[in-house]
Tab-separated table of C-alpha atoms in Angstrom:
chain	number	residue	atom	x	y	z
W	1	MET	CA	20.945	-49.662	10.692
W	2	LYS	CA	22.792	-49.434	13.933
W	3	GLN	CA	22.377	-52.917	16.335
W	4	ILE	CA	20.572	-52.356	18.865
W	5	ASP	CA	22.177	-53.195	22.216
W	6	TRP	CA	19.264	-54.637	24.662
W	7	SER	CA	21.850	-54.925	27.187
W	8	SER	CA	22.021	-51.525	27.845
W	9	LEU	CA	18.044	-50.945	27.588
W	10	VAL	CA	16.957	-48.756	30.229
W	11	ILE	CA	12.962	-48.616	31.237
W	12	ASN	CA	11.568	-46.186	33.103
W	13	GLU	CA	8.630	-45.556	35.965
W	14	SER	CA	6.042	-45.290	33.118
W	15	GLY	CA	7.645	-48.659	31.916
W	16	LYS	CA	8.620	-46.868	28.540
W	17	ALA	CA	12.198	-47.303	27.186
W	18	VAL	CA	14.707	-44.291	28.048
W	19	LYS	CA	16.655	-42.863	25.351
W	20	LYS	CA	19.841	-41.198	25.278
W	21	PHE	CA	19.518	-37.408	24.989
W	22	MET	CA	22.313	-35.166	24.761
W	23	TYR	CA	22.147	-31.717	24.331
W	24	VAL	CA	25.046	-29.943	22.502
W	25	ASN	CA	25.913	-26.579	23.159
W	26	ARG	CA	27.940	-25.065	20.554
W	27	HIS	CA	27.631	-20.897	21.540
W	28	ALA	CA	29.115	-18.467	23.721
W	29	PRO	CA	26.607	-17.601	26.473
W	30	HIS	CA	24.992	-14.522	25.513
W	31	GLY	CA	25.863	-13.520	21.836
W	32	THR	CA	22.836	-15.606	20.617
W	33	ILE	CA	19.754	-16.659	22.269
W	34	TYR	CA	20.847	-20.600	21.127
W	35	PRO	CA	22.000	-21.151	25.042
W	36	LEU	CA	19.076	-19.099	26.983
W	37	GLU	CA	16.704	-21.249	24.417
W	38	GLY	CA	18.504	-24.384	24.997
W	39	LEU	CA	18.595	-24.391	29.030
W	40	GLU	CA	14.526	-24.021	28.737
W	41	VAL	CA	14.837	-27.169	26.519
W	42	VAL	CA	17.008	-29.002	29.313
W	43	LEU	CA	15.255	-27.648	32.496
W	44	ILE	CA	11.422	-28.552	30.838
W	45	GLY	CA	13.028	-32.283	29.494
W	46	ALA	CA	14.197	-32.882	33.307
W	47	ALA	CA	10.254	-34.048	33.952
W	48	PHE	CA	10.847	-36.662	31.038
W	49	ASP	CA	12.352	-39.290	32.590
W	50	GLN	CA	15.150	-39.583	30.488
W	51	ASP	CA	18.517	-40.236	29.717
W	52	VAL	CA	19.858	-37.347	30.036
W	53	SER	CA	23.584	-34.988	29.066
W	54	MET	CA	25.283	-31.922	27.944
W	55	ALA	CA	28.595	-31.230	25.628
W	56	PHE	CA	30.198	-28.068	25.387
W	57	ILE	CA	32.070	-28.221	22.276
W	58	GLY	CA	33.604	-25.071	20.493
W	59	ASP	CA	32.191	-21.224	22.241
W	60	GLY	CA	30.475	-23.924	24.008
W	61	VAL	CA	32.743	-23.773	26.764
W	62	PHE	CA	32.251	-20.370	27.227
W	63	GLN	CA	29.186	-20.903	28.717
W	64	LEU	CA	30.692	-22.699	31.868
W	65	ASN	CA	32.983	-19.710	32.934
W	66	LYS	CA	32.771	-18.448	36.237
W	67	GLY	CA	32.164	-15.100	36.848
W	68	GLN	CA	29.761	-14.027	34.325
W	69	ASP	CA	28.208	-10.810	34.642
W	70	THR	CA	25.665	-9.552	32.222
W	71	ALA	CA	24.358	-6.407	33.583
W	72	ASP	CA	25.921	-3.938	31.652
W	73	SER	CA	24.846	-5.768	29.164
W	74	GLY	CA	21.472	-5.655	29.832
W	75	MET	CA	21.025	-9.383	29.048
W	76	LYS	CA	20.078	-12.390	30.846
W	77	ASN	CA	22.977	-14.098	33.105
W	78	VAL	CA	21.703	-17.286	31.776
W	79	ALA	CA	25.329	-18.822	33.564
W	80	LEU	CA	22.337	-18.513	37.201
W	81	THR	CA	21.350	-21.309	35.727
W	82	TYR	CA	23.660	-23.602	35.547
W	83	GLY	CA	23.597	-24.009	39.066
W	84	ALA	CA	20.570	-25.386	39.554
W	85	LEU	CA	20.735	-28.617	36.759
W	86	GLY	CA	22.301	-30.870	39.472
W	87	ASP	CA	18.875	-30.324	41.380
W	88	TYR	CA	17.081	-31.436	37.947
W	89	GLU	CA	19.119	-34.520	37.672
W	90	VAL	CA	20.779	-33.327	35.374
W	91	THR	CA	24.334	-34.372	36.438
W	92	LYS	CA	26.374	-35.271	32.891
W	93	LEU	CA	28.425	-32.090	31.597
W	94	TYR	CA	31.263	-32.997	29.549
W	95	VAL	CA	33.587	-30.085	27.792
W	96	GLU	CA	35.938	-30.614	25.509
W	97	GLN	CA	39.458	-30.176	26.219
W	98	GLU	CA	40.597	-29.341	22.852
W	99	SER	CA	38.168	-26.905	22.388
W	100	LEU	CA	39.507	-25.373	26.429
W	101	ASP	CA	42.851	-25.644	24.682
W	102	GLU	CA	42.315	-23.876	21.838
W	103	ARG	CA	40.439	-20.901	24.171
W	104	GLY	CA	43.216	-20.938	26.584
W	105	LEU	CA	40.576	-22.431	29.029
W	106	GLU	CA	41.552	-24.685	32.113
W	107	LEU	CA	38.972	-26.373	34.281
W	108	ASN	CA	39.997	-23.839	36.959
W	109	ASP	CA	38.392	-20.976	34.987
W	110	LEU	CA	35.311	-22.942	35.054
W	111	MET	CA	31.897	-23.008	37.608
W	112	ASN	CA	32.049	-25.717	40.296
W	113	LEU	CA	28.993	-27.622	39.908
W	114	THR	CA	27.971	-29.791	41.603
W	115	TRP	CA	25.317	-32.620	42.350
W	116	GLU	CA	24.522	-34.735	45.287
W	117	ASP	CA	24.465	-38.318	44.630
W	118	GLU	CA	21.707	-39.852	46.594
W	119	GLU	CA	22.816	-43.627	45.789
W	120	GLU	CA	25.972	-42.968	48.117
W	121	ASN	CA	23.853	-40.734	50.719
W	122	TRP	CA	24.063	-37.603	49.354
W	123	ALA	CA	27.512	-36.946	48.405
W	124	GLU	CA	28.555	-33.673	46.243
W	125	LYS	CA	30.098	-35.245	43.225
W	126	PRO	CA	31.399	-32.861	40.362
W	127	SER	CA	29.047	-32.370	37.313
W	128	ILE	CA	31.522	-31.511	34.353
W	129	GLN	CA	33.642	-33.927	33.130
W	130	VAL	CA	36.746	-33.013	30.978
W	131	VAL	CA	36.725	-35.312	28.239
W	132	SER	CA	39.061	-35.235	25.075
W	133	ARG	CA	37.825	-34.778	21.256
W	134	ALA	CA	37.942	-38.537	20.493
W	135	GLN	CA	35.961	-40.120	23.636
W	136	LEU	CA	32.747	-37.033	22.761
W	137	SER	CA	33.090	-38.635	19.314
W	138	ASP	CA	32.315	-41.969	21.131
W	139	LEU	CA	29.511	-40.370	23.712
W	140	LEU	CA	27.434	-38.604	20.939
W	141	GLU	CA	27.688	-42.160	18.766
W	142	GLN	CA	25.674	-43.470	22.023
W	143	GLN	CA	23.206	-41.301	21.945
W	144	ASP	CA	19.451	-42.157	20.757
W	145	VAL	CA	18.231	-38.230	20.713
W	146	ILE	CA	20.985	-34.974	20.236
W	147	LEU	CA	19.732	-31.210	19.803
W	148	ASN	CA	22.384	-28.725	19.176
W	149	PHE	CA	22.160	-25.155	20.801
Z	1	MET	CA	10.104	-45.246	10.094
Z	2	LYS	CA	8.619	-42.260	12.126
Z	3	PHE	CA	10.713	-38.949	11.901
Z	4	SER	CA	10.367	-35.738	14.182
Z	5	VAL	CA	11.640	-32.349	12.601
Z	6	MET	CA	12.535	-29.147	14.113
Z	7	VAL	CA	13.128	-25.516	12.951
Z	8	ASN	CA	15.731	-23.909	14.323
Z	9	GLU	CA	15.713	-20.146	12.108
Z	10	GLY	CA	13.932	-17.875	10.340
Z	11	PRO	CA	12.213	-18.235	7.170
Z	12	TYR	CA	14.128	-16.543	4.295
Z	13	THR	CA	17.146	-15.827	6.190
Z	14	HIS	CA	18.350	-19.155	6.432
Z	15	GLN	CA	18.207	-22.315	4.463
Z	16	ALA	CA	16.718	-24.485	6.631
Z	17	ALA	CA	12.977	-23.996	6.553
Z	18	ASP	CA	13.748	-25.047	3.104
Z	19	THR	CA	16.139	-27.822	4.118
Z	20	ALA	CA	13.570	-29.069	6.634
Z	21	TYR	CA	10.595	-28.676	4.359
Z	22	HIS	CA	12.246	-30.817	1.672
Z	23	PHE	CA	13.620	-33.346	3.859
Z	24	THR	CA	9.504	-33.575	4.971
Z	25	ARG	CA	8.297	-34.076	1.542
Z	26	ALA	CA	11.044	-36.944	1.138
Z	27	VAL	CA	10.109	-38.339	3.850
Z	28	LEU	CA	6.028	-39.082	3.272
Z	29	ASP	CA	7.576	-39.918	-1.149
Z	30	ALA	CA	9.177	-42.754	0.768
Z	31	GLY	CA	6.588	-43.913	2.672
Z	32	HIS	CA	7.074	-43.082	5.973
Z	33	GLU	CA	5.328	-41.316	9.056
Z	34	ILE	CA	6.328	-37.451	10.055
Z	35	PHE	CA	5.251	-38.001	14.110
Z	36	ARG	CA	5.517	-33.972	14.502
Z	37	ILE	CA	7.033	-30.724	12.934
Z	38	PHE	CA	8.459	-28.226	16.123
Z	39	PHE	CA	9.633	-24.610	15.810
Z	40	TYR	CA	11.933	-23.476	17.851
Z	41	HIS	CA	14.336	-19.980	17.807
Z	42	ASP	CA	13.948	-17.565	15.303
Z	43	GLY	CA	12.192	-21.081	13.597
Z	44	VAL	CA	8.877	-20.194	15.350
Z	45	HIS	CA	8.503	-17.133	12.371
Z	46	ASN	CA	7.598	-19.742	10.161
Z	47	GLY	CA	4.431	-19.898	11.685
Z	48	THR	CA	3.186	-16.246	10.864
Z	49	ARG	CA	0.111	-16.364	8.516
Z	50	LEU	CA	1.005	-12.386	7.614
Z	51	THR	CA	4.268	-13.588	5.402
Z	52	THR	CA	3.467	-11.444	2.316
Z	53	PRO	CA	6.715	-12.460	0.332
Z	54	PRO	CA	7.085	-11.069	-3.049
Z	55	GLN	CA	5.019	-12.901	-5.976
Z	56	ASP	CA	8.232	-14.323	-7.662
Z	57	ASP	CA	9.021	-15.783	-4.405
Z	58	ARG	CA	7.973	-19.238	-2.926
Z	59	HIS	CA	5.928	-19.140	0.075
Z	60	ILE	CA	7.609	-20.466	2.497
Z	61	VAL	CA	4.769	-20.228	5.390
Z	62	ASP	CA	1.748	-21.318	3.096
Z	63	ARG	CA	3.941	-24.702	1.999
Z	64	TRP	CA	3.799	-25.568	5.711
Z	65	SER	CA	-0.002	-24.400	5.901
Z	66	GLU	CA	-0.794	-26.748	2.814
Z	67	LEU	CA	1.795	-29.853	3.818
Z	68	ALA	CA	-0.200	-29.706	7.520
Z	69	HIS	CA	-3.605	-30.005	5.829
Z	70	ASP	CA	-2.153	-32.676	3.211
Z	71	HIS	CA	-1.241	-35.263	5.193
Z	72	ASP	CA	-2.167	-33.897	8.150
Z	73	ILE	CA	1.450	-33.320	9.821
Z	74	ASP	CA	1.550	-31.622	13.531
Z	75	LEU	CA	2.927	-28.705	12.979
Z	76	VAL	CA	4.016	-27.062	16.153
Z	77	VAL	CA	5.173	-23.611	17.575
Z	78	CYS	CA	7.087	-23.142	21.266
Z	79	VAL	CA	4.995	-21.350	23.224
Z	80	ALA	CA	7.753	-18.807	25.049
Z	81	ALA	CA	9.979	-18.800	21.748
Z	82	ALA	CA	7.095	-17.900	20.025
Z	83	GLN	CA	5.920	-14.965	22.555
Z	84	ARG	CA	9.475	-13.409	22.718
Z	85	ARG	CA	9.149	-13.057	19.099
Z	86	GLY	CA	5.414	-11.679	18.508
Z	87	ILE	CA	3.955	-15.392	17.446
Z	88	LEU	CA	0.314	-15.081	19.152
Z	89	ASP	CA	-3.070	-17.531	18.310
Z	90	LYS	CA	-6.239	-16.430	19.532
Z	91	GLU	CA	-5.366	-17.647	23.191
Z	92	GLU	CA	-2.381	-16.163	23.527
Z	93	ALA	CA	-3.390	-12.694	21.955
Z	94	LYS	CA	-6.456	-12.784	24.860
Z	95	ARG	CA	-4.348	-13.873	27.822
Z	96	ASN	CA	-1.254	-11.581	27.086
Z	97	GLY	CA	-3.273	-8.544	26.029
Z	98	LYS	CA	-2.657	-8.586	22.677
Z	99	ASP	CA	-4.693	-6.744	20.021
Z	100	GLY	CA	-3.728	-9.635	17.764
Z	101	ASP	CA	-3.208	-12.836	16.836
Z	102	ASN	CA	-0.751	-13.703	13.237
Z	103	ILE	CA	-0.402	-18.254	13.704
Z	104	ALA	CA	-0.703	-19.436	10.198
Z	105	PRO	CA	-3.729	-22.440	9.562
Z	106	GLY	CA	-2.057	-25.463	10.827
Z	107	PHE	CA	0.440	-24.872	12.958
Z	108	ARG	CA	-0.594	-24.104	16.958
Z	109	ILE	CA	1.035	-23.439	19.607
Z	110	SER	CA	2.041	-25.291	22.617
Z	111	GLY	CA	5.371	-26.019	25.134
Z	112	LEU	CA	8.516	-27.785	24.577
Z	113	GLY	CA	7.462	-30.684	26.269
Z	114	GLN	CA	6.317	-31.663	22.460
Z	115	LEU	CA	9.441	-31.734	21.444
Z	116	ILE	CA	10.871	-33.489	23.992
Z	117	GLU	CA	7.728	-36.398	23.265
Z	118	ALA	CA	8.326	-35.862	19.612
Z	119	GLY	CA	12.292	-37.800	20.380
Z	120	ILE	CA	10.606	-40.034	22.738
Z	121	GLU	CA	8.012	-41.185	20.335
Z	122	ALA	CA	9.763	-41.438	16.582
Z	123	ASP	CA	12.498	-43.314	15.708
Z	124	ARG	CA	14.475	-40.018	14.508
Z	125	LEU	CA	14.700	-36.603	15.795
Z	126	VAL	CA	15.694	-34.520	13.204
Z	127	VAL	CA	16.985	-31.046	13.375
Z	128	PHE	CA	17.576	-28.060	10.635
Z	129	GLY	CA	19.761	-25.134	11.996
Z	130	ASP	CA	22.841	-23.709	12.616
């Protein structure tokens, strides 16, 4: 069993230890319902005072593509919800570099998602961080709860 | 150890429902505790009592109901996912003006907060699905 690192223990307002939740998105945005129902979990989960992050790997990186338009397909446009994540204090969106490369995408192709840092006079900061596969592997290792969508 | 289980795929179509069931049995047999089993995405179809498989096949829904009865396991079907897919208890059927309900014994319909709580309260949340 993994040794517990007590130095990283955080207590939330309800006096309970905060867990690290990571939502891992692996599917393209509108071909399956996983991204939409995944976002519903993220938004509900935001009310629970946990340490939340999202990861985008494989075809999941397409979820953050700029300029998605579902009008002709009749699907609900899930991409619109990403703009609201900052307001829900979901501010850590890790995108895997290799997954972008494999699909001919770069950071510039993704939505400009930001959050406002209360501790720095509401400075606007980028939510998306591009990380390597190896870095993401380390991040996954640090999590308490991982939900795949 | 305290486990929570999440089932994300429909019965018969996908192995997830079977593996989750066998995993749960193994957890209990080893003397561990199941905090909750949460059904999401097409996994909500595990909770309809109208399921009628051929007699020579396993009955996945009855199997869950028996497990809930024998071991007092909390089986929770996500309300939003259930409504999209036509899984209703009496209350939800009435609220939505439907002419019948189909939730199987031992299951209850509730919100996604139950999934987050399952992640917080259990030592391990184990997810079954694609």
